[in-house]
Coordinates of C-alpha atoms in Angstrom, one line a residue:
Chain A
X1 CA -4.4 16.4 -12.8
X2 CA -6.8 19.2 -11.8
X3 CA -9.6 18.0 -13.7
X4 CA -12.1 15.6 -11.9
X5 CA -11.2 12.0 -12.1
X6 CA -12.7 8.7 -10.9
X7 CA -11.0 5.5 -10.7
X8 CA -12.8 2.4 -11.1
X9 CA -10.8 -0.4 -9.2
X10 CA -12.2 -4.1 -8.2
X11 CA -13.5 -4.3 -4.6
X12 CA -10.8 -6.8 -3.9
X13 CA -8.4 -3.9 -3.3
X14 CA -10.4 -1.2 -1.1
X15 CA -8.5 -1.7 1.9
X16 CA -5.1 -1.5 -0.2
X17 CA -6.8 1.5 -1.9
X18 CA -7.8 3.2 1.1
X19 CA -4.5 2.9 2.7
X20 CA -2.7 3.8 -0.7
X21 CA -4.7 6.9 -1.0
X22 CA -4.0 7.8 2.7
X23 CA -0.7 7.8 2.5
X24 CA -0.7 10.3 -0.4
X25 CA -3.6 12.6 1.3
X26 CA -5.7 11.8 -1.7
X27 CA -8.7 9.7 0.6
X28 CA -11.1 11.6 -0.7
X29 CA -10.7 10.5 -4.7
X30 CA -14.1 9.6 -5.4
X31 CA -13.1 5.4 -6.4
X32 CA -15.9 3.0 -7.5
X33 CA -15.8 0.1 -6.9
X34 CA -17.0 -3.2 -9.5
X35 CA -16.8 -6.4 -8.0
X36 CA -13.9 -8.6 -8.6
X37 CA -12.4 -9.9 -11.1
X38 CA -12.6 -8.1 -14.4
X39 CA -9.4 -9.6 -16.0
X40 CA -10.5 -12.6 -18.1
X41 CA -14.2 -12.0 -17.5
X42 CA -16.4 -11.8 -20.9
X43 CA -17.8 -8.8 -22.2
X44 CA -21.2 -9.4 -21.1
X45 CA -20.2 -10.1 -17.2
X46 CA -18.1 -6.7 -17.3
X47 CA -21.3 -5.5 -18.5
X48 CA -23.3 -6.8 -15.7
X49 CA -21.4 -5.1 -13.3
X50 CA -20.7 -2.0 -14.8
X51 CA -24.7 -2.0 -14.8
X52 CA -24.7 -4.0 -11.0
X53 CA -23.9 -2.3 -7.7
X54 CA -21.1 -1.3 -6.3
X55 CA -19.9 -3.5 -3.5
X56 CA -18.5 -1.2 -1.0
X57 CA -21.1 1.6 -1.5
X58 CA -24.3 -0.1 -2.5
X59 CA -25.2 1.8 -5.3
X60 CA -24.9 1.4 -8.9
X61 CA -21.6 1.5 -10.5
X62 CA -22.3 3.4 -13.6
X63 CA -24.5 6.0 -12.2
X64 CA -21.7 6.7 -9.4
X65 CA -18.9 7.2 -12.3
X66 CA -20.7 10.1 -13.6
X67 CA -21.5 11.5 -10.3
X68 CA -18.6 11.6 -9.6
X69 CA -17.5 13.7 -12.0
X70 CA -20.0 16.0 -11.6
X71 CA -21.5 16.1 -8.2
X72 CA -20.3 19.5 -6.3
X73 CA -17.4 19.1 -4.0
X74 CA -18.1 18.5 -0.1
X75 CA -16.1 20.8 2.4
X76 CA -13.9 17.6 3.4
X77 CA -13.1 17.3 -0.4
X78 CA -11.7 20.7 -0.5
X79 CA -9.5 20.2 2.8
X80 CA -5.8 21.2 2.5
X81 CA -2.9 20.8 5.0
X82 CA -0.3 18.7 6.3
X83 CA -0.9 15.4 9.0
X84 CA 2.1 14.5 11.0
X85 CA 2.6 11.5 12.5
X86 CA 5.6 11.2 14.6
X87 CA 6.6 8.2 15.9
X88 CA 7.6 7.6 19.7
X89 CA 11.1 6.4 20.4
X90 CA 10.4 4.5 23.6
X91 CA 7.0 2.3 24.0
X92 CA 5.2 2.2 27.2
X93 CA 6.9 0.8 30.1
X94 CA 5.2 -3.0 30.5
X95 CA 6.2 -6.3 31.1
X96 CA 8.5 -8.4 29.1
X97 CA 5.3 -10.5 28.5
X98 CA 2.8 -8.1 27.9
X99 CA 5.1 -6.5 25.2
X100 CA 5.4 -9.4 23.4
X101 CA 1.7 -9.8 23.2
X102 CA 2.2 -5.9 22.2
X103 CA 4.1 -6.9 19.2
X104 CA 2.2 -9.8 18.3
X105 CA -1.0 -7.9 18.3
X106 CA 0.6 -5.0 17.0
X107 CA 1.6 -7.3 13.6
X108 CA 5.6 -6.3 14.5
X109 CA 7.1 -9.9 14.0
X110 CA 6.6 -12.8 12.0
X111 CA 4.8 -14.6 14.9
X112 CA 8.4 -16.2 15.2
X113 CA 10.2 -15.4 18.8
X114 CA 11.8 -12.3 19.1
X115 CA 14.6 -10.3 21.4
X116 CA 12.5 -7.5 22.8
X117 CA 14.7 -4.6 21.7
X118 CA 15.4 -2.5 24.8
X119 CA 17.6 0.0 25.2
X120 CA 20.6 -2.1 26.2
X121 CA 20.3 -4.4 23.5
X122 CA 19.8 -1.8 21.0
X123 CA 22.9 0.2 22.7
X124 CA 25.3 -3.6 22.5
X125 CA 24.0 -4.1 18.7
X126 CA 24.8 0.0 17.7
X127 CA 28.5 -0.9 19.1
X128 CA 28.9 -3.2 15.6
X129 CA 28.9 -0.1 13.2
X130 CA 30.7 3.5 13.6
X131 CA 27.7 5.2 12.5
X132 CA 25.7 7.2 14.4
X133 CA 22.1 6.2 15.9
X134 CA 20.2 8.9 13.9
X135 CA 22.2 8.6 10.4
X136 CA 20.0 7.9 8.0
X137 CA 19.9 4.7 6.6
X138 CA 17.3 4.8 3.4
X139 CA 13.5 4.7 2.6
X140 CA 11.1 1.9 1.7
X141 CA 7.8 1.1 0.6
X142 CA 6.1 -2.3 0.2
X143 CA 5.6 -0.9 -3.7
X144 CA 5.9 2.3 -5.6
X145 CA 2.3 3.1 -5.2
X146 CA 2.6 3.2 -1.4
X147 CA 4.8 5.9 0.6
X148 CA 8.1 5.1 1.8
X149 CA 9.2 5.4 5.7
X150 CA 12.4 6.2 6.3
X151 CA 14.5 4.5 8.5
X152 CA 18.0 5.2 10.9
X153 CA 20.8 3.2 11.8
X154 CA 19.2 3.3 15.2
X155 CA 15.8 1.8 13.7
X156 CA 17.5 -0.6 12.1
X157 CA 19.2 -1.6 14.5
X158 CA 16.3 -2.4 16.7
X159 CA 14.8 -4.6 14.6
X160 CA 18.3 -6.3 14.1
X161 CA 18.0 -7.0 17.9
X162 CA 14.5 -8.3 17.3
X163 CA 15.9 -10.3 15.0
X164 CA 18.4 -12.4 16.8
X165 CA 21.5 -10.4 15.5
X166 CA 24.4 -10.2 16.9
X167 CA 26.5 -6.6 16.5
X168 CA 28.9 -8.1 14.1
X169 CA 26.1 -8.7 11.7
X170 CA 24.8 -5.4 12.2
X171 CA 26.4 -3.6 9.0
X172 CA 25.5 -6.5 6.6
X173 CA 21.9 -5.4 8.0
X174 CA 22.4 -1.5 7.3
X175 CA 24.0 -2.3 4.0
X176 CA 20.8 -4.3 3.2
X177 CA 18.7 -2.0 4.8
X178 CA 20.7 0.9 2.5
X179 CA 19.4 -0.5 -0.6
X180 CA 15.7 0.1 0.3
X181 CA 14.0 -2.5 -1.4
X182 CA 11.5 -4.5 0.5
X183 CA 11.6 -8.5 1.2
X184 CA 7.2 -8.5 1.0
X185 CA 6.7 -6.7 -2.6
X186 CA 3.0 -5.8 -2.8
X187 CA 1.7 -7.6 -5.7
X188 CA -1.1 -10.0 -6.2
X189 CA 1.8 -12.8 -6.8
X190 CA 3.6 -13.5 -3.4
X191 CA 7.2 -12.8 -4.4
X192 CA 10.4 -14.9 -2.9
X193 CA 13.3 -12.4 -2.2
X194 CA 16.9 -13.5 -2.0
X195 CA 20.0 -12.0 -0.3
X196 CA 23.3 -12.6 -1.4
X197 CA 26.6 -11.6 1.0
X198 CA 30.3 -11.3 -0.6
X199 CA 33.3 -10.3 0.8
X200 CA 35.5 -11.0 3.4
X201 CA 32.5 -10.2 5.8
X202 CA 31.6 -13.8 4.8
X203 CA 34.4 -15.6 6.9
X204 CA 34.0 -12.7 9.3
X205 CA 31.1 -13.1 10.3
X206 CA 31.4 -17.4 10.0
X207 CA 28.4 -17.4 7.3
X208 CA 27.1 -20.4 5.9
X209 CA 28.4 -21.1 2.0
X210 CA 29.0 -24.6 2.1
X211 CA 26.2 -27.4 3.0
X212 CA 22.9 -26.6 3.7
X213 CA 24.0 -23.1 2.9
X214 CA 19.9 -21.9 2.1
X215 CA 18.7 -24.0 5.3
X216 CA 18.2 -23.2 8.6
X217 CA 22.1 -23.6 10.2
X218 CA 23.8 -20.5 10.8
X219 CA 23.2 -17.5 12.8
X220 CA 24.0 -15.0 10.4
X221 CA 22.7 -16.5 8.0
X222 CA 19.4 -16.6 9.3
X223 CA 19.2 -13.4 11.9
X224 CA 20.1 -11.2 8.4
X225 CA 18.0 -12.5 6.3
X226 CA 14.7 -12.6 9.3
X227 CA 15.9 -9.1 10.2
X228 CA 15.0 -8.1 6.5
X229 CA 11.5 -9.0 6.7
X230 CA 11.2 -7.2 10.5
X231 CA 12.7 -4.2 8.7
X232 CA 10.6 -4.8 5.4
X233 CA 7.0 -5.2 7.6
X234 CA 8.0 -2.4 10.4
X235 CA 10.2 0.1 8.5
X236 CA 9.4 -0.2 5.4
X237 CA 5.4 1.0 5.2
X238 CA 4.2 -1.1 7.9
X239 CA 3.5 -4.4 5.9
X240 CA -0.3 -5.6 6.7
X241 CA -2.2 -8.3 4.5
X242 CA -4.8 -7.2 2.6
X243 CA -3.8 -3.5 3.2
X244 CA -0.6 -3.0 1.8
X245 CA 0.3 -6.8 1.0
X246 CA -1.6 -8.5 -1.4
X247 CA 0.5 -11.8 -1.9
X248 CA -2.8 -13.9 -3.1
X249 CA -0.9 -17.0 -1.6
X250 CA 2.0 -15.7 0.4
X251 CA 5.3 -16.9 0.1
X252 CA 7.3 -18.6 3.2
X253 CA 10.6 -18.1 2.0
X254 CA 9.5 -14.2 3.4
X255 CA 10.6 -15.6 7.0
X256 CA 14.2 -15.2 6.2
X257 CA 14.4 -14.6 2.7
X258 CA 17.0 -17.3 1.2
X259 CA 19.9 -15.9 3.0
X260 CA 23.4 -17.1 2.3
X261 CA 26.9 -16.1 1.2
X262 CA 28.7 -17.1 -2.1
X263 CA 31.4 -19.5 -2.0
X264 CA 34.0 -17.7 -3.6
X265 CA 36.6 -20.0 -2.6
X266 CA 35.3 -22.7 -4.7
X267 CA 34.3 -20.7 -8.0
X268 CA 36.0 -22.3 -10.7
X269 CA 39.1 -20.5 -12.0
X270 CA 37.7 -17.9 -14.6
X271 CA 34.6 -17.1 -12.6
X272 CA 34.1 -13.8 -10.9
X273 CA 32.7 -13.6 -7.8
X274 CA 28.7 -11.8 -8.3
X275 CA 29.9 -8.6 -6.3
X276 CA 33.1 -8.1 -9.1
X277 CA 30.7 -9.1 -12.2
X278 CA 28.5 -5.9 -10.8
X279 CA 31.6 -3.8 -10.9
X280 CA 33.1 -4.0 -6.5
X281 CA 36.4 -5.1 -5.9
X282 CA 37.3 -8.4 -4.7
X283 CA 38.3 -7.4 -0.9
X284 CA 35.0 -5.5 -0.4
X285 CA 31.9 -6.6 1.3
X286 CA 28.8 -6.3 -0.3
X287 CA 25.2 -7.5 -0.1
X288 CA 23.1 -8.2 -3.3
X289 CA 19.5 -8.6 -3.0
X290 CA 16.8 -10.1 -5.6
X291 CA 13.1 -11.3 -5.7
X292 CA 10.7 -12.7 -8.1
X293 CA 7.8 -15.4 -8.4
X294 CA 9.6 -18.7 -8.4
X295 CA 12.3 -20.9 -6.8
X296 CA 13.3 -24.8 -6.7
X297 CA 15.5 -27.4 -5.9
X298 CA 16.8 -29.6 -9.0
X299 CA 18.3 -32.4 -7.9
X300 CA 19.6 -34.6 -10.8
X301 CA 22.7 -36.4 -12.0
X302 CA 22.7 -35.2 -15.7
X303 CA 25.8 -33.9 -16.7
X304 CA 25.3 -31.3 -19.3
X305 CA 23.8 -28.9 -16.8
X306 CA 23.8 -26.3 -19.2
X307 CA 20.7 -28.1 -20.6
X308 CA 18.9 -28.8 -17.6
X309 CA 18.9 -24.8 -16.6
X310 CA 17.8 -23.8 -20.5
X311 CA 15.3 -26.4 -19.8
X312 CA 14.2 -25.2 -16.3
X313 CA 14.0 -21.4 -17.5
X314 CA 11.8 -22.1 -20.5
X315 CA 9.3 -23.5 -18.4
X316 CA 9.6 -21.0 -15.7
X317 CA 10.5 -17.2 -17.1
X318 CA 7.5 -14.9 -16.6
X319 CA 8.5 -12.9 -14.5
X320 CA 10.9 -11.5 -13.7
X321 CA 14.5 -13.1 -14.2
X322 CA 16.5 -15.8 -14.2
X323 CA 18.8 -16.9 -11.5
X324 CA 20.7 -20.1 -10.6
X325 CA 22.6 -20.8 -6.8
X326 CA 24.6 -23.7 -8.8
X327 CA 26.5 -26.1 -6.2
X328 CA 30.7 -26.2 -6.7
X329 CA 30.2 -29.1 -8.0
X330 CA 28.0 -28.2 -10.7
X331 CA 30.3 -24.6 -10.9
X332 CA 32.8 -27.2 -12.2
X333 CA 31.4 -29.4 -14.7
X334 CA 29.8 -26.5 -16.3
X335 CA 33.6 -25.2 -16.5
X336 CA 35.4 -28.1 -16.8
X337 CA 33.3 -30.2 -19.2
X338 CA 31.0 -27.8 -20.7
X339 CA 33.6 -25.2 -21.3
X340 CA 31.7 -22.3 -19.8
X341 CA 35.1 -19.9 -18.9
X342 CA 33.0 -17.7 -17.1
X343 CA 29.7 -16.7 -15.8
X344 CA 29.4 -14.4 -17.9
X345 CA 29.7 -17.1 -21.1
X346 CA 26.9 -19.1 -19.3
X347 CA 24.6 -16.3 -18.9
X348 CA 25.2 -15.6 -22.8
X349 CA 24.8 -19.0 -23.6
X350 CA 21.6 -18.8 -21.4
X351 CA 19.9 -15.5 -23.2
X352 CA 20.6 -16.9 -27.0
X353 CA 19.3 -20.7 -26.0
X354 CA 16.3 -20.3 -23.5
X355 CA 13.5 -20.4 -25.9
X356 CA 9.5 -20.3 -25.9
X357 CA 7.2 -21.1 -28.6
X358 CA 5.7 -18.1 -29.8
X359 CA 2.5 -19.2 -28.3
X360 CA 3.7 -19.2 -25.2
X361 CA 5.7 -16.4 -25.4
X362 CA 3.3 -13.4 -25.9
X363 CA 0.1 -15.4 -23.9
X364 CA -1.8 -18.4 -23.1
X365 CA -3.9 -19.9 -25.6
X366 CA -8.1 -18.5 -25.5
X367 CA -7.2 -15.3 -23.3
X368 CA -6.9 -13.3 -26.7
X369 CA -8.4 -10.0 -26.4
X370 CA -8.4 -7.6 -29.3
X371 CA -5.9 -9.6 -31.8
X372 CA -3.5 -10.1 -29.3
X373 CA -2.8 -13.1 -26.5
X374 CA -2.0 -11.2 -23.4
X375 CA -0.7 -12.3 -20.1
X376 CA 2.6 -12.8 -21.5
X377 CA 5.3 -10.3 -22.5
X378 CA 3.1 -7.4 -21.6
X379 CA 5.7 -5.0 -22.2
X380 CA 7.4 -6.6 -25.2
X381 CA 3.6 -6.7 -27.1
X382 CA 3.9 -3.2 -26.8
X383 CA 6.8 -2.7 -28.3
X384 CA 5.9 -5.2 -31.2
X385 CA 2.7 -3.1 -32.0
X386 CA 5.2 -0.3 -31.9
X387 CA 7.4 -1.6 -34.9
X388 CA 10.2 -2.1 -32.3
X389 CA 12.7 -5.1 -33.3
X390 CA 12.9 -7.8 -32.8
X391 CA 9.5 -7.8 -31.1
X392 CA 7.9 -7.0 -33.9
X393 CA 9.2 -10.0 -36.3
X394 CA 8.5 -12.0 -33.3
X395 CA 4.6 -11.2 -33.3
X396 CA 4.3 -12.5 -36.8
X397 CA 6.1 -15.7 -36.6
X398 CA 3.9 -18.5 -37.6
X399 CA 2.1 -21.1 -34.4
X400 CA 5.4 -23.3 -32.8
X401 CA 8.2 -20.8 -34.2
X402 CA 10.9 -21.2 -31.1
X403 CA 11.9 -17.5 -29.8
X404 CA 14.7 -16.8 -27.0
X405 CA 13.1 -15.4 -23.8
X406 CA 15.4 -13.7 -22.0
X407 CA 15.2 -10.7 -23.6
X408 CA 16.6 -7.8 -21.5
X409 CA 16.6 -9.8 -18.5
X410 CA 19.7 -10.6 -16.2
X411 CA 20.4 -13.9 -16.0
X412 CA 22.6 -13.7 -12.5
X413 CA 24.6 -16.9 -11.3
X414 CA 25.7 -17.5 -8.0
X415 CA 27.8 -20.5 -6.2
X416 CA 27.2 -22.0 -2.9
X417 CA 26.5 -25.4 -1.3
X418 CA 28.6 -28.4 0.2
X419 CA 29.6 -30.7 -2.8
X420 CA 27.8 -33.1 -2.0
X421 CA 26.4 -33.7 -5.2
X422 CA 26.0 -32.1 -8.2
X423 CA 22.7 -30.2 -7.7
X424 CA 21.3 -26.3 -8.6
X425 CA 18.4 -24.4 -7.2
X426 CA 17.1 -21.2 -9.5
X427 CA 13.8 -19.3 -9.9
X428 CA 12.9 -16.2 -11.8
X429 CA 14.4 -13.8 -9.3
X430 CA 15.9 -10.4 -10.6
X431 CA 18.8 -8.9 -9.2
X432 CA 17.7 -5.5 -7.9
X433 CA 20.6 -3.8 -6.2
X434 CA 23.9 -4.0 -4.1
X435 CA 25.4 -1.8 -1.2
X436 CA 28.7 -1.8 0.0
X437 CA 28.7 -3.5 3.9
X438 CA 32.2 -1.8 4.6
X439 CA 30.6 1.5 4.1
X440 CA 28.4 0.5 7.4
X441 CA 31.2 -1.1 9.7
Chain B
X1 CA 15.7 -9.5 31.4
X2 CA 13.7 -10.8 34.3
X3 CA 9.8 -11.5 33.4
X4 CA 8.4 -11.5 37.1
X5 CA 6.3 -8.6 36.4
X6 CA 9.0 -6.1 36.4
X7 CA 8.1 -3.2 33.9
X8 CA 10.8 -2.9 30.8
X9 CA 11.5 -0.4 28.6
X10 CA 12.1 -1.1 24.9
X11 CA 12.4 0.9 21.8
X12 CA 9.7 1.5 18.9
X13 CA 10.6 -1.0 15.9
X14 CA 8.7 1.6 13.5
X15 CA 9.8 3.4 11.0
X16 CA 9.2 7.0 10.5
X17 CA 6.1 7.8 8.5
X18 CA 6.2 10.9 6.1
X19 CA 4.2 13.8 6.6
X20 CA 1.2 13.7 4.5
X21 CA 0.5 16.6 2.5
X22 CA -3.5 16.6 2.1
X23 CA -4.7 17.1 -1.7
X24 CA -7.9 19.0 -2.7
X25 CA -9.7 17.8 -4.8
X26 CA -10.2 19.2 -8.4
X27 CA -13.9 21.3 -8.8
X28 CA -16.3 19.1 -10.9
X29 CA -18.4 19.4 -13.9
X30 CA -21.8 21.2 -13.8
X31 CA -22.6 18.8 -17.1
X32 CA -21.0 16.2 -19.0
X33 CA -22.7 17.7 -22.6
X34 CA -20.5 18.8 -24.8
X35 CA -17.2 17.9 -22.2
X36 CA -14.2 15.7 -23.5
X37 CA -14.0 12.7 -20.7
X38 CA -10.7 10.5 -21.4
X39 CA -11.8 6.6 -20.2
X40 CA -7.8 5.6 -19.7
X41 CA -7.4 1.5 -19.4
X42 CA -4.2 1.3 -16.9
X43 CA -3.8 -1.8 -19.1
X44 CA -3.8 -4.7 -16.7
X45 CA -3.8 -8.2 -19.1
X46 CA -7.0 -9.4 -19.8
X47 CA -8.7 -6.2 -19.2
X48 CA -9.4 -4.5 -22.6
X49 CA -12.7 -5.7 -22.7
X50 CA -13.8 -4.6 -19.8
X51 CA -13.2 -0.9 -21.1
X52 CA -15.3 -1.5 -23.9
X53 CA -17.8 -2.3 -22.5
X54 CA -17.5 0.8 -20.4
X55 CA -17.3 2.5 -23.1
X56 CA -20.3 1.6 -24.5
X57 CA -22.4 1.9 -21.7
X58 CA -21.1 5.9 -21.3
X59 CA -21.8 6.5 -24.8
X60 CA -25.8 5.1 -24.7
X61 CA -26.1 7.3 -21.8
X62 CA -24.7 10.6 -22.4
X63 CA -24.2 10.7 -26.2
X64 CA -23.8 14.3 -26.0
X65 CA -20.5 13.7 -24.2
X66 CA -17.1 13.4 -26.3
X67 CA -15.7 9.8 -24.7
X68 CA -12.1 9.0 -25.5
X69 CA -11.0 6.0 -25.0
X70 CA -7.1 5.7 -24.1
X71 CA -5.0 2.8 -23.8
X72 CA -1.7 4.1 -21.4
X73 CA 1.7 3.6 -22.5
X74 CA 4.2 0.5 -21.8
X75 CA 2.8 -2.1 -18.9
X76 CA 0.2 -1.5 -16.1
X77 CA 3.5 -0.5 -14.2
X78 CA 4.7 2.7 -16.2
X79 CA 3.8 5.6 -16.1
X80 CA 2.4 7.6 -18.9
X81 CA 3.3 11.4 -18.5
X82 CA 2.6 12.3 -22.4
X83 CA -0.9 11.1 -21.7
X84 CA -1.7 12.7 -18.7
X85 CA -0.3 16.4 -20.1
X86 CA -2.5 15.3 -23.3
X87 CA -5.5 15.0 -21.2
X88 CA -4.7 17.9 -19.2
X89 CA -4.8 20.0 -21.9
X90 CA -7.8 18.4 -24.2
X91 CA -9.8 16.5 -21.3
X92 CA -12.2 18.1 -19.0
X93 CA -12.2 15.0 -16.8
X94 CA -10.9 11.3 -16.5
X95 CA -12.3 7.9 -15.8
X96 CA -9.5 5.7 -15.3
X97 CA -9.8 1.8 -14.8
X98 CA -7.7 -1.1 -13.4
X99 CA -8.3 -4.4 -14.1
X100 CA -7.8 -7.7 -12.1

């Protein structure tokens, strides 16, 4: 900015703060601290902390705002110049035992087994793709504010081996890693992350579509989706709780990430697999990857479906989109007997139908602040106080007036499972990219 | 592998960290009479009134300071460049808060 600026952030976050900062060369912005929380606190206990101390420094809050705007810069303040930190390529010679405890300590896994990755592994899993060890594969951070690390196919690839991979899975991991989003999202709500595989690579590569196709029961399945979270945690910003992870719960699907493949061979006739509705062609292989705050298991024997989703997605569409893994079976009522001729009709169907009171649409009921609920469709409010349509209507519609929620959001459907029964899992996950695999054989 | 205390090599599983460019500081104020300060609420929900309150505060204390308060544009997640060139050009320094 060039002009003198303090933040004012709730002790909650120093370390995530500090490390944020860091990683920008900005650790000397002059942050107060107020102790936590603010949001949803009444006037008169923001004012007692404004007025209190700060928790991290000990002195007051108020009186440390303004000095920090006007007291003189130190030396350290004015410091310039570049840090590098280059990483080693080879640890430390040690035992097989003393680096795992290495690892362990070291927050490298998920305090699940690994495959140490040494240099024959990692040589045996490079010999699945074409590319070279140093190409680079992509960047990642755990969130914007944070910086990304970059990442090649040969750092990849070690934490593929780590991972349980075996070579042939090694491009659906590059493709994944390609896309450079992260499976731990920093945010105080512990996202679930999703990956999706299509393609011939499916049957290649003998992936699980069919039953228990989210479980625990196939190798690829579950060394691709664990090998996201090792890449995630050790490539992608080096994920630590409380520093650069602030999940205020954590979320366990993070171990391997609801990893499976679409069933494209039982799609009802009409339906496109997800990889052709986002514009590949049917004979490439491509990984898709979402996340968001919620996913379950609906088990019920209802048959208009349809109904049961609109149902489901009223009562759970915050954040931040909607999708559905529907079993074949399911696929095929909602074809057959609903007379859904695509996905795409469904999802249409889905956006005009989903609705919310307007109470619950814009906020929760006594956290109005300023005329306005909040906590709800933060960025839709602002559009309504905008004039924007049809946001704006929508603010002014009387106490139990019914409004459609999806809104911009994709609502992305997927099939997979064993047709056993005519079941669905869903959760407000957005779709937030796809890479070609074939690019990475 | 053998683990009878034979030594192994094995490779780094980190990724490569990007150099960090260090940023100085902007010079402060000798006074905040007479200065424009812009008190900018990142607008995290339920937060507003936390600003306020803020607000108040600075203006019972140094009443000889010109406090504008700002709400940023869009959710706490976008950014706000037309605000920040604003300030840069009318502000001579920035207090900005995030709630939680």
């Amino acid at each position: 900015m060039g002009i003198p600026t303090v933040p004012i952030i709730t002790n909650t976050f120093e370390t995530a703060v500090r490390e944020s900062l860091y990683g920008k060369g900005m650790s000397n912005l002059r942050v107060t601290y107020v102790p936590h929380p603010v949001a949803y606190r009444p006037p008169e206990e923001c004012r007692e902390k404004i007025l209190g101390k700060n928790p991290v420094s000990g002195r007051q809050v108020i009186e440390e705002v303004i000095e920090g705007l006007t007291s003189p810069l130190t030396e350290e303040e004015k410091n310039t110049g570049l840090i590098e930190k280059p990483q080693q390529r080879l640890l430390e010679p040690d035992t097989p035992e003393n680096l795992n405890k290495f690892f362990l300590n070291n927050g490298w896994t998920s305090y699940m087994p690994i495959f140490l990755p040494t240099e024959e592994r990692v040589a045996e899993m490079l010999k699945g793709t074409s590319r070279k060890p140093d190409d680079k594969v992509g960047e990642m951070a755990p969130s914007s504010p944070h910086a990304a690390w970059s990442y090649n196919v040969e750092q990849v690839a070690v934490n593929a081996v780590m991972a349980g991979a075996r070579p042939e899975f090694l491009p659906v991991i590059l493709a994944l890693a390609s896309i450079g989003t992260t499976s731990l999202f920093t945010s105080t709500n512990s996202f679930t992350s999703m990956v999706c595989v299509n393609g011939p690579i499916r049957n290649e590569i003998k992936m699980n579509m069919a039953i228990g196709a989210l479980g625990p029961f196939n190798h690829a399945n579950a060394s691709i989706g664990c090998a996201w979270t090792l890449i995630s945690r050790n490539l992608g910003g080096g994920v630590i709780p409380g520093l650069n992870y602030m999940g205020s719960q954590g979320q366990g699907h993070n171990y391997n990430n609801l990893c499976f493949a679409e069933r494209e061979e039982r799609l009802p006739l009409g339906w496109n697999p997800f990889h052709v509705q986002k514009g590949y062609r049917p004979e490439e292989s491509v990984v898709s990857v979402f996340h968001g705050w919620s996913w379950s298991n609906m088990g019920g024997f209802e048959s208009d479906k349809d109904y049961t989703i609109k149902r489901f997605f009223e009562a759970n569409t915050q954040c931040c989109g909607e999708t559905v893994v529907l079993d074949p079976l399911v696929a095929m009522m909602l074809q057959k007997d609903r007379r859904y001729e695509s996905k795409e009709a469904l999802s249409q169907w889905l956006h005009e139908n989903v609705l919310m009171t307007q109470t619950e649409y814009w906020g929760y009921p006594g956290q109005a602040f300023g005329g306005y609920a909040v906590g709800g469709h933060t960025e839709e409010l602002e559009k309504a106080k905008a004039g924007v349509e049809p946001y704006a209507s929508w603010l002014n519609l009387l106490e139990g007036a019914l409004i459609p929620v999806p809104r911009g959001v994709d609502v992305n459907i997927i099939v997979a499972g064993g047709e056993t029964n005519p079941y669905w899992q869903g959760g407000s996950l957005r779709y937030l990219g796809s890479a070609s695999v074939d690019e990475w054989k | 592998m053998t683990d009878d205390g034979k030594k192994i090599t094995v490779l780094n599983p980190l990724g490569t960290l990007p150099p960090i460019k260090l940023e100085t500081m902007a010079p402060r104020l000798d006074t905040l009479d007479g200065k424009t300060i812009y008190l900018v609420d990142v607008k995290f929900p339920a937060s507003e009134q936390f600003g306020k309150e803020l607000l108040n505060i600075l203006k019972e204390r140094h009443p000889e300071t010109n406090w504008l308060y700002k709400q940023k544009a869009g959710s706490y997640f976008d950014d706000d460049p037309e605000l920040w060139e604003e300030i840069k050009n009318n502000g001579h320094g920035m207090v900005q808060y995030v709630g939680h």
